[in-house]
Structure formats: structure tokens, C-alpha cells
Amino acid sequence: MADNKLLSVDDALARVLSGAALLGEEETPLAAARGRTLARDLVAKRTQPPVDVSAMDGYALRSADLAAGPLKLVGESAAGHGYAAALSPGETVRIFTGAPVPAGADAILLQEDADVAEGAIRAKAGAAPGHHIRVAGLDFRAGAAGLFAGTRLGPAELALAAAMNHAALPVARRPRVALLASGDELVPPGAEPGPAQIIACNSFAVGAIAEGAGAEVIDLGLFRDDLADLERGIGLAREAKADILVTLGGASVGDHDLLRPALARQGMTLDFWKIAMRPGKPLISGRLGDAHILGLPGNPVASIVCALVFLAPLIRALQGDLRAGADQTEAAIAGANLPANKGRRDYMRARLSRDAEGRLVATPQPMQDSSLLTELAQSQALLIREPGDAPLPAGAPCRIWRLPG
């Protein structure tokens, strides 16, 4: 069973999201709206299709006329250029996909089902009323809501918004996410590290995850393991009016882990700081004024996993995303025997493949140390083990969370 002194991942996520409210809205051009979230329902400004149109290339006609013999070919209807007159009995019009159906016609005869000679057609097959006609409003009607508040805008949604005749969209304001990385051992990429120093990398991955969730990222830089310097960084986040302050490193309780004291001195209200997950047990969650605080672990893999599990959903929730806290996992089968899991939810780096039957196979990396970025870069998913899970044999069902590309 899970350690009852540690908050479960699900409970922790619920608490992180409980105080998340829409930050406000702004208008953005349709061409710049990919990945944004609608702040209000979007109503169609027109009907689609605006009139009855043909779904195929063929001949528009009265279905009742087909039994009477050849039909006189009297004109043509093309997309954007319809046939203006109404069909009289015994007449037909050559019609193309997307073209308006002439008044009087009630069916489309496919072009391959017609013999054409001397200005007339003879049908080789029938065409029932309504056959191959897209009626006006089949897709949507003017005044009806086609997209709803909280919808994240992808290619299909953008196409629908454009078809509804919207050149600009009301979207949620992007949350401002400030990144504060701390540690005397850290130097920026490109610098020459000392014997006991390493290159700071967490902010690049966490920043990418934040941007992918729709945030505007502000990298505050690197700060020393020093209360005054950390408080200076927190002050910079406030000056930037960050909606979320994400700290990287220093979230534990060692003598050099000073973030909690620094945040407390600045007035943070702490919600929790230990959760039943691996990697990522030490995670700070709280509020500092209107800003949300997430203190992620310093180990790179733990930082990235926590950003996926907690930061990305929080960013989406602040934009009103209806699926902010939705389950991101999918089914697979284990590619190796796994031992019983203990008291924390385990997110194991895993490679994905397909077996001979086409099933998705997740094979955990041989080393799961939370500092190993090579193993992470060679993985496509996280294989999830719940607290108290029994041993899992190879080939057994499991759950995975795909890593972002």
C-alpha cells in the first residue's frame, strides 16, 4: 500500500488543479490560434453548406423522370457557378462535386451511371430522391455553436472555425510561467564547469513542456543555494507577473535545500511537498499571492516527469481546458518481467515497439535512476506501476503515458 504519510499522485493533482481558474481572454487571429484554448463558445456566422450541393460528379435530375427515357442535357452547375434556372420535367444538368443543386432536381445520377449522346443522357442505374445531395446546413447552421469554451484548438478545430467564417477567435490568455533553477553546482550550457559542477538542463525540458501546454515561458536563470539570492529570484517572478512560479531543484529538506524557506519568507502558503511517486517524491505546491507555486525536484528525469504530471495540466486548467486533468495513459503490454511495486506510483522510462500480433509493447529501460537523461531520450513512454502492484510478467497488460516528441 502507499505510504500514508505521502499524498497520492491523484490527490496531489486534484489539489494542484482545485485553485485553477481561467485567467482571462484575448482575441487572436485564426492563423495564430493553433494550440490555444477557446474562452467562449464559437457560433457559426453562416450555414454550411449554404444551399443543397452535389456530393459527386454526375447529373442533377428529377428522380421520377428516370423511368421516362432519355433526359435532355440543358446546362451545367459547377462549384461557385450554379445553374440559374429551375429544371423542367425531362431535363438534366451536368453537375460537379460541391456545385449547387438546381431548383427542381432531387437526386444526382453518378456520371459513370449515365450514357451521354446528342445532348441527352440515358441512365444505366437508378437514383432515389436525395441521392448524393448534401442538404443545406448538413455540417452546421448559422447561429449554432460549433466549438465550445475550453476546447483546445488543433487542425480540425481551426478548419471548423474558418468554415464558420471567423477570422479571429476569443482565446484564453496564456499563463506566464517563470522558471527559477537553483544550485551551486549548476552552470549554463556552453560554460566550462568546475570539477564539482554540472550543466543546467532542466529548464529547457520543463520550458518545452510548459510551452507545449500553451504557456508563455520566462526563464529567470540560475540562482545560488543562498536565501537572499533565491528571494531575489522569487522577486523577479513577481515583477514578471508570473501566474506560475516553477522552481527547479532545492525542493527537498537537506541543509542546502533552501527553496521552501525562501518561499515561506516571501509569503508562500504551502499546500503539500511530498507525494507518493517515483521519480519525484519531493514536490512543492502552494500559492504566493495569485501565483501558483510548483517546486520540482532537481534530478532531471524527476523534474520532467513532475512537469508532465502536474505542470502541464495546471497550465491547461488556467486556460479553461475541459480536459486539463484527463487521464493521459493508454493500454500496452509489458515487454519484460517486473517485480512487485512498493508504496509509490512508479513512472518507468520505457521503449515502445510492436509484437508479431501488432500489440503495443512497453519495455522498461534497464536503469531507472532519476538522473539518467540518456535513458529518457531513448524512451518513448513511461510505464506506470501503481502502489502495491504485484509482480508483472512479460506480456501482461500495463498502462503507459507517451512522452511528448
Short mmCIF file of C-alpha atoms in Angstrom, two decimals:
data_model
loop_
_atom_site.label_atom_id
_atom_site.label_comp_id
_atom_site.label_asym_id
_atom_site.label_seq_id
_atom_site.Cartn_x
_atom_site.Cartn_y
_atom_site.Cartn_z
CA MET A 1 0.00 0.00 0.00
CA ALA A 2 1.03 3.62 -0.45
CA ASP A 3 2.88 5.32 2.38
CA ASN A 4 0.09 7.06 4.31
CA LYS A 5 2.44 9.96 5.05
CA LEU A 6 2.68 10.77 1.35
CA LEU A 7 -0.06 12.29 -0.76
CA SER A 8 -1.16 10.13 -3.69
CA VAL A 9 -0.48 11.42 -7.20
CA ASP A 10 -4.20 11.65 -7.99
CA ASP A 11 -4.95 13.57 -4.79
CA ALA A 12 -1.97 15.85 -5.38
CA LEU A 13 -3.10 16.63 -8.93
CA ALA A 14 -6.63 17.34 -7.75
CA ARG A 15 -5.27 19.82 -5.20
CA VAL A 16 -3.00 21.49 -7.76
CA LEU A 17 -5.95 21.96 -10.12
CA SER A 18 -8.53 22.91 -7.48
CA GLY A 19 -7.50 26.57 -7.44
CA ALA A 20 -7.02 26.91 -11.19
CA ALA A 21 -9.40 29.37 -12.84
CA LEU A 22 -9.48 30.93 -16.30
CA LEU A 23 -7.04 33.85 -16.34
CA GLY A 24 -8.96 35.94 -18.84
CA GLU A 25 -9.41 36.09 -22.57
CA GLU A 26 -7.94 37.83 -25.58
CA GLU A 27 -8.57 37.80 -29.32
CA THR A 28 -6.07 36.20 -31.65
CA PRO A 29 -6.01 35.84 -35.44
CA LEU A 30 -7.15 32.45 -36.67
CA ALA A 31 -3.71 31.79 -38.20
CA ALA A 32 -2.08 32.18 -34.76
CA ALA A 33 -4.63 30.19 -32.76
CA ARG A 34 -3.19 26.66 -33.05
CA GLY A 35 -2.78 25.17 -29.57
CA ARG A 36 -4.78 27.94 -27.90
CA THR A 37 -7.94 27.29 -25.88
CA LEU A 38 -11.32 28.85 -26.63
CA ALA A 39 -12.51 31.20 -23.91
CA ARG A 40 -16.11 31.32 -25.17
CA ASP A 41 -18.42 29.23 -27.31
CA LEU A 42 -17.97 29.94 -31.01
CA VAL A 43 -21.16 30.44 -33.01
CA ALA A 44 -21.35 29.89 -36.76
CA LYS A 45 -21.76 33.08 -38.78
CA ARG A 46 -23.09 31.18 -41.80
CA THR A 47 -24.73 27.90 -42.82
CA GLN A 48 -22.59 25.12 -44.30
CA PRO A 49 -23.32 24.17 -46.99
CA PRO A 50 -25.30 27.34 -47.67
CA VAL A 51 -27.52 25.55 -50.24
CA ASP A 52 -28.10 21.97 -51.34
CA VAL A 53 -24.95 20.83 -53.17
CA SER A 54 -23.83 17.74 -55.03
CA ALA A 55 -21.65 15.22 -53.23
CA MET A 56 -20.42 13.69 -56.51
CA ASP A 57 -19.75 14.43 -60.16
CA GLY A 58 -22.78 13.46 -62.24
CA TYR A 59 -26.15 14.73 -63.39
CA ALA A 60 -28.78 16.60 -61.39
CA LEU A 61 -32.29 15.45 -62.25
CA ARG A 62 -35.78 14.62 -61.10
CA SER A 63 -35.68 11.03 -59.90
CA ALA A 64 -39.23 10.49 -61.16
CA ASP A 65 -38.07 11.26 -64.73
CA LEU A 66 -35.62 8.36 -64.92
CA ALA A 67 -38.25 5.85 -65.99
CA ALA A 68 -39.42 8.07 -68.86
CA GLY A 69 -36.34 7.59 -71.03
CA PRO A 70 -33.53 9.93 -72.11
CA LEU A 71 -33.23 13.28 -70.36
CA LYS A 72 -32.34 16.46 -72.19
CA LEU A 73 -29.00 17.97 -71.09
CA VAL A 74 -29.75 21.70 -70.67
CA GLY A 75 -26.71 23.12 -68.81
CA GLU A 76 -24.03 22.80 -66.18
CA SER A 77 -23.61 23.52 -62.46
CA ALA A 78 -20.10 23.94 -61.06
CA ALA A 79 -18.84 24.92 -57.60
CA GLY A 80 -19.29 28.65 -57.31
CA HIS A 81 -21.26 28.80 -60.58
CA GLY A 82 -24.67 27.24 -60.30
CA TYR A 83 -27.33 26.64 -62.95
CA ALA A 84 -29.71 29.58 -62.56
CA ALA A 85 -32.94 28.17 -63.94
CA ALA A 86 -35.21 25.52 -62.46
CA LEU A 87 -35.33 22.10 -64.08
CA SER A 88 -38.41 21.29 -66.10
CA PRO A 89 -39.67 17.73 -66.43
CA GLY A 90 -37.40 15.62 -68.65
CA GLU A 91 -34.35 17.88 -68.18
CA THR A 92 -30.97 17.28 -66.52
CA VAL A 93 -27.90 19.37 -65.72
CA ARG A 94 -24.26 18.28 -65.69
CA ILE A 95 -23.12 18.84 -62.08
CA PHE A 96 -19.81 18.69 -60.25
CA THR A 97 -18.90 17.99 -56.64
CA GLY A 98 -19.76 20.94 -54.42
CA ALA A 99 -21.94 22.63 -57.03
CA PRO A 100 -25.43 23.94 -56.16
CA VAL A 101 -28.28 21.57 -56.96
CA PRO A 102 -30.66 23.30 -59.40
CA ALA A 103 -34.20 24.03 -58.28
CA GLY A 104 -36.47 21.14 -59.18
CA ALA A 105 -33.76 18.46 -59.00
CA ASP A 106 -33.98 15.94 -56.18
CA ALA A 107 -31.17 13.47 -57.00
CA ILE A 108 -27.71 13.12 -58.51
CA LEU A 109 -27.03 10.37 -61.02
CA LEU A 110 -23.36 9.38 -60.97
CA GLN A 111 -21.50 10.19 -64.18
CA GLU A 112 -20.46 6.54 -64.60
CA ASP A 113 -24.14 5.54 -64.48
CA ALA A 114 -25.06 7.64 -67.49
CA ASP A 115 -24.59 7.28 -71.27
CA VAL A 116 -24.36 10.66 -72.99
CA ALA A 117 -25.17 11.17 -76.66
CA GLU A 118 -26.53 14.00 -78.81
CA GLY A 119 -27.32 16.36 -75.94
CA ALA A 120 -29.16 13.82 -73.82
CA ILE A 121 -28.37 11.19 -71.19
CA ARG A 122 -29.71 7.71 -70.66
CA ALA A 123 -29.48 6.32 -67.12
CA LYS A 124 -27.89 2.92 -66.56
CA ALA A 125 -28.88 2.87 -62.89
CA GLY A 126 -31.45 4.43 -60.60
CA ALA A 127 -31.16 7.46 -58.35
CA ALA A 128 -33.52 7.75 -55.39
CA PRO A 129 -34.66 11.13 -54.04
CA GLY A 130 -31.85 12.76 -52.06
CA HIS A 131 -29.22 10.51 -53.62
CA HIS A 132 -25.73 12.14 -53.40
CA ILE A 133 -27.12 15.51 -52.26
CA ARG A 134 -25.65 17.35 -49.28
CA VAL A 135 -28.56 19.36 -47.94
CA ALA A 136 -28.13 22.94 -46.76
CA GLY A 137 -26.91 23.03 -43.16
CA LEU A 138 -25.72 19.42 -43.17
CA ASP A 139 -22.48 20.48 -41.42
CA PHE A 140 -23.72 23.44 -39.35
CA ARG A 141 -26.25 26.27 -39.37
CA ALA A 142 -25.82 29.98 -38.74
CA GLY A 143 -26.33 30.86 -35.08
CA ALA A 144 -25.47 27.40 -33.75
CA ALA A 145 -22.45 26.84 -31.50
CA GLY A 146 -19.92 24.69 -33.31
CA LEU A 147 -16.99 24.91 -30.87
CA PHE A 148 -17.21 25.30 -27.13
CA ALA A 149 -15.36 27.12 -24.38
CA GLY A 150 -12.47 25.03 -23.10
CA THR A 151 -11.77 23.41 -26.48
CA ARG A 152 -8.08 23.21 -27.39
CA LEU A 153 -7.65 24.30 -30.99
CA GLY A 154 -6.00 21.80 -33.29
CA PRO A 155 -6.10 21.47 -37.09
CA ALA A 156 -9.71 20.22 -37.25
CA GLU A 157 -10.99 22.90 -34.88
CA LEU A 158 -9.21 25.65 -36.81
CA ALA A 159 -10.73 24.40 -40.05
CA LEU A 160 -14.20 24.44 -38.48
CA ALA A 161 -13.69 27.94 -37.08
CA ALA A 162 -12.61 29.16 -40.51
CA ALA A 163 -15.58 27.48 -42.21
CA MET A 164 -17.88 29.21 -39.70
CA ASN A 165 -16.36 32.46 -41.05
CA HIS A 166 -14.29 33.55 -38.04
CA ALA A 167 -11.07 35.41 -38.85
CA ALA A 168 -10.20 35.90 -35.16
CA LEU A 169 -11.00 33.80 -32.10
CA PRO A 170 -11.63 34.54 -28.39
CA VAL A 171 -8.96 32.51 -26.60
CA ALA A 172 -7.79 32.15 -23.03
CA ARG A 173 -4.80 34.24 -22.04
CA ARG A 174 -1.59 32.24 -21.96
CA PRO A 175 -0.37 31.60 -18.41
CA ARG A 176 3.01 33.20 -17.69
CA VAL A 177 5.34 30.53 -16.28
CA ALA A 178 8.55 31.70 -14.63
CA LEU A 179 11.37 29.14 -14.29
CA LEU A 180 13.82 29.51 -11.41
CA ALA A 181 16.65 26.95 -11.34
CA SER A 182 18.86 26.79 -8.26
CA GLY A 183 22.03 25.02 -7.21
CA ASP A 184 25.66 25.98 -6.66
CA GLU A 185 26.60 23.05 -8.86
CA LEU A 186 24.87 24.43 -11.94
CA VAL A 187 26.38 26.33 -14.85
CA PRO A 188 24.65 27.25 -18.14
CA PRO A 189 25.23 25.28 -21.37
CA GLY A 190 28.38 26.45 -23.12
CA ALA A 191 30.16 27.33 -19.88
CA GLU A 192 33.21 25.49 -18.57
CA PRO A 193 32.06 23.63 -15.43
CA GLY A 194 34.28 23.25 -12.42
CA PRO A 195 35.24 19.82 -11.05
CA ALA A 196 32.04 19.53 -8.97
CA GLN A 197 29.67 21.30 -11.34
CA ILE A 198 27.18 20.14 -13.97
CA ILE A 199 25.36 21.75 -16.85
CA ALA A 200 21.87 23.08 -16.07
CA CYS A 201 19.38 21.32 -18.34
CA ASN A 202 16.04 21.05 -16.54
CA SER A 203 14.74 24.46 -17.58
CA PHE A 204 14.97 23.53 -21.28
CA ALA A 205 12.82 20.41 -20.91
CA VAL A 206 10.37 21.93 -18.44
CA GLY A 207 10.10 25.08 -20.54
CA ALA A 208 9.32 22.99 -23.62
CA ILE A 209 6.61 21.09 -21.72
CA ALA A 210 5.14 24.38 -20.49
CA GLU A 211 5.12 25.89 -23.99
CA GLY A 212 3.55 22.73 -25.36
CA ALA A 213 0.72 23.13 -22.85
CA GLY A 214 0.16 26.71 -24.01
CA ALA A 215 2.23 28.82 -21.61
CA GLU A 216 4.41 31.84 -22.12
CA VAL A 217 7.73 30.87 -20.52
CA ILE A 218 10.02 33.29 -18.68
CA ASP A 219 13.42 31.79 -17.83
CA LEU A 220 14.72 33.70 -14.81
CA GLY A 221 18.10 31.96 -14.95
CA LEU A 222 20.28 30.22 -12.36
CA PHE A 223 20.39 31.07 -8.66
CA ARG A 224 22.75 30.08 -5.86
CA ASP A 225 21.90 28.00 -2.82
CA ASP A 226 21.53 31.19 -0.84
CA LEU A 227 18.39 32.56 0.79
CA ALA A 228 18.96 36.12 -0.38
CA ASP A 229 19.65 35.06 -3.97
CA LEU A 230 16.63 32.78 -4.05
CA GLU A 231 14.42 35.54 -2.68
CA ARG A 232 15.78 37.80 -5.41
CA GLY A 233 14.66 35.24 -8.00
CA ILE A 234 11.21 35.00 -6.43
CA GLY A 235 11.01 38.78 -6.59
CA LEU A 236 11.85 38.67 -10.30
CA ALA A 237 8.98 36.23 -10.86
CA ARG A 238 6.63 38.62 -9.09
CA GLU A 239 7.86 41.53 -11.17
CA ALA A 240 7.19 39.48 -14.30
CA LYS A 241 3.64 38.87 -13.01
CA ALA A 242 4.08 35.13 -13.33
CA ASP A 243 0.92 33.08 -12.98
CA ILE A 244 3.03 30.04 -12.08
CA LEU A 245 6.48 30.05 -10.50
CA VAL A 246 8.28 26.79 -11.21
CA THR A 247 11.39 26.18 -9.16
CA LEU A 248 13.87 23.54 -10.30
CA GLY A 249 15.90 21.89 -7.56
CA GLY A 250 16.12 22.54 -3.84
CA ALA A 251 12.70 21.05 -3.09
CA SER A 252 13.93 18.52 -0.53
CA VAL A 253 14.98 19.04 3.11
CA GLY A 254 18.78 18.94 3.01
CA ASP A 255 20.94 21.68 4.51
CA HIS A 256 21.34 23.22 1.06
CA ASP A 257 17.69 22.90 0.02
CA LEU A 258 16.58 26.44 0.78
CA LEU A 259 13.67 26.98 -1.56
CA ARG A 260 10.92 26.22 0.92
CA PRO A 261 12.37 28.65 3.49
CA ALA A 262 12.88 31.30 0.79
CA LEU A 263 9.33 30.91 -0.46
CA ALA A 264 7.98 30.93 3.09
CA ARG A 265 9.82 34.19 3.83
CA GLN A 266 8.19 35.69 0.75
CA GLY A 267 4.74 34.67 1.99
CA MET A 268 4.01 31.37 0.28
CA THR A 269 1.11 29.33 1.62
CA LEU A 270 2.27 25.71 1.39
CA ASP A 271 -0.24 23.08 0.36
CA PHE A 272 1.95 19.96 0.20
CA TRP A 273 5.51 18.95 -0.56
CA LYS A 274 5.75 15.15 -0.53
CA ILE A 275 3.91 12.80 -2.88
CA ALA A 276 3.83 9.04 -3.39
CA MET A 277 5.53 8.90 -6.78
CA ARG A 278 8.82 7.77 -8.22
CA PRO A 279 10.63 9.74 -9.51
CA GLY A 280 9.52 12.99 -7.93
CA LYS A 281 8.72 12.43 -4.26
CA PRO A 282 9.76 15.96 -3.14
CA LEU A 283 7.43 18.39 -4.91
CA ILE A 284 6.35 21.75 -3.51
CA SER A 285 2.84 23.01 -4.20
CA GLY A 286 1.49 26.25 -2.83
CA ARG A 287 0.35 29.79 -3.56
CA LEU A 288 2.18 33.09 -3.37
CA GLY A 289 -0.46 35.76 -3.75
CA ASP A 290 -2.25 35.00 -7.01
CA ALA A 291 0.65 32.90 -8.32
CA HIS A 292 0.72 29.12 -8.21
CA ILE A 293 3.98 27.60 -6.93
CA LEU A 294 5.34 24.29 -8.17
CA GLY A 295 8.72 23.28 -6.81
CA LEU A 296 10.08 20.45 -8.96
CA PRO A 297 12.92 18.11 -7.97
CA GLY A 298 16.43 18.80 -9.20
CA ASN A 299 17.06 15.40 -10.75
CA PRO A 300 16.34 15.87 -14.47
CA VAL A 301 14.05 12.88 -15.02
CA ALA A 302 12.10 13.60 -11.84
CA SER A 303 11.73 17.23 -12.89
CA ILE A 304 10.44 16.25 -16.35
CA VAL A 305 8.01 13.62 -15.06
CA CYS A 306 6.60 16.04 -12.47
CA ALA A 307 6.23 18.70 -15.15
CA LEU A 308 4.21 16.29 -17.30
CA VAL A 309 2.04 15.09 -14.41
CA PHE A 310 1.41 18.41 -12.63
CA LEU A 311 2.64 21.48 -14.52
CA ALA A 312 1.13 20.79 -17.95
CA PRO A 313 -2.36 20.06 -16.53
CA LEU A 314 -2.19 23.21 -14.39
CA ILE A 315 -1.29 25.33 -17.41
CA ARG A 316 -4.19 23.85 -19.37
CA ALA A 317 -6.59 24.35 -16.45
CA LEU A 318 -5.66 28.05 -16.24
CA GLN A 319 -6.82 28.31 -19.86
CA GLY A 320 -10.14 26.63 -19.12
CA ASP A 321 -9.18 23.42 -20.95
CA LEU A 322 -12.02 20.96 -20.32
CA ARG A 323 -9.59 18.01 -20.41
CA ALA A 324 -6.86 19.52 -18.26
CA GLY A 325 -6.90 16.71 -15.71
CA ALA A 326 -7.92 13.89 -18.04
CA ASP A 327 -6.17 10.54 -17.94
CA GLN A 328 -3.25 10.60 -20.40
CA THR A 329 -2.49 6.89 -20.29
CA GLU A 330 -3.19 4.12 -22.78
CA ALA A 331 -3.03 0.33 -22.81
CA ALA A 332 0.05 -1.70 -23.73
CA ILE A 333 1.68 -4.97 -22.72
CA ALA A 334 4.84 -5.29 -20.67
CA GLY A 335 7.99 -6.21 -22.59
CA ALA A 336 9.83 -7.61 -19.55
CA ASN A 337 9.18 -9.20 -16.18
CA LEU A 338 8.77 -6.54 -13.48
CA PRO A 339 8.98 -7.02 -9.71
CA ALA A 340 6.26 -6.03 -7.28
CA ASN A 341 5.94 -2.30 -6.74
CA LYS A 342 6.07 -0.79 -3.26
CA GLY A 343 4.43 2.32 -1.84
CA ARG A 344 4.69 4.87 -4.63
CA ARG A 345 3.35 5.19 -8.16
CA ASP A 346 6.31 4.43 -10.40
CA TYR A 347 6.84 6.10 -13.78
CA MET A 348 9.35 3.87 -15.55
CA ARG A 349 11.08 5.00 -18.73
CA ALA A 350 10.27 2.53 -21.49
CA ARG A 351 10.85 1.82 -25.18
CA LEU A 352 7.82 1.16 -27.39
CA SER A 353 7.58 -1.47 -30.10
CA ARG A 354 5.04 -3.78 -31.72
CA ASP A 355 4.94 -7.54 -31.37
CA ALA A 356 4.09 -10.03 -34.13
CA GLU A 357 0.38 -9.53 -33.44
CA GLY A 358 0.66 -5.76 -33.70
CA ARG A 359 0.22 -5.14 -29.98
CA LEU A 360 1.95 -2.16 -28.37
CA VAL A 361 4.83 -3.36 -26.17
CA ALA A 362 6.46 -1.24 -23.46
CA THR A 363 9.90 -2.44 -22.36
CA PRO A 364 11.38 -0.59 -19.36
CA GLN A 365 14.91 0.72 -19.65
CA PRO A 366 17.43 -1.35 -17.67
CA MET A 367 18.37 1.61 -15.45
CA GLN A 368 15.77 3.89 -13.89
CA ASP A 369 17.95 6.30 -11.90
CA SER A 370 16.29 9.73 -11.97
CA SER A 371 19.48 11.47 -13.09
CA LEU A 372 19.91 9.48 -16.33
CA LEU A 373 18.89 11.55 -19.33
CA THR A 374 20.22 9.09 -21.94
CA GLU A 375 17.66 6.50 -20.86
CA LEU A 376 14.94 9.14 -21.09
CA ALA A 377 15.98 10.31 -24.55
CA GLN A 378 15.89 6.70 -25.78
CA SER A 379 12.39 6.14 -24.39
CA GLN A 380 9.03 6.86 -25.95
CA ALA A 381 6.80 6.35 -22.92
CA LEU A 382 6.50 5.99 -19.18
CA LEU A 383 5.27 2.60 -17.95
CA ILE A 384 3.16 3.20 -14.85
CA ARG A 385 3.09 0.89 -11.83
CA GLU A 386 0.62 1.60 -9.06
CA PRO A 387 1.46 1.41 -5.34
CA GLY A 388 1.26 -2.19 -4.14
CA ASP A 389 1.19 -3.72 -7.64
CA ALA A 390 2.03 -7.42 -7.74
CA PRO A 391 4.88 -8.68 -9.97
CA LEU A 392 4.09 -8.09 -13.64
CA PRO A 393 5.11 -10.82 -16.11
CA ALA A 394 6.19 -10.02 -19.64
CA GLY A 395 3.17 -9.99 -21.94
CA ALA A 396 0.76 -8.84 -19.22
CA PRO A 397 -1.39 -5.70 -19.72
CA CYS A 398 0.02 -2.41 -18.44
CA ARG A 399 -0.62 1.32 -18.73
CA ILE A 400 1.72 3.79 -20.41
CA TRP A 401 1.99 7.56 -20.83
CA ARG A 402 3.54 8.57 -24.13
CA LEU A 403 6.35 11.09 -23.84
CA PRO A 404 5.98 14.26 -25.92
CA GLY A 405 8.04 14.39 -29.08
#
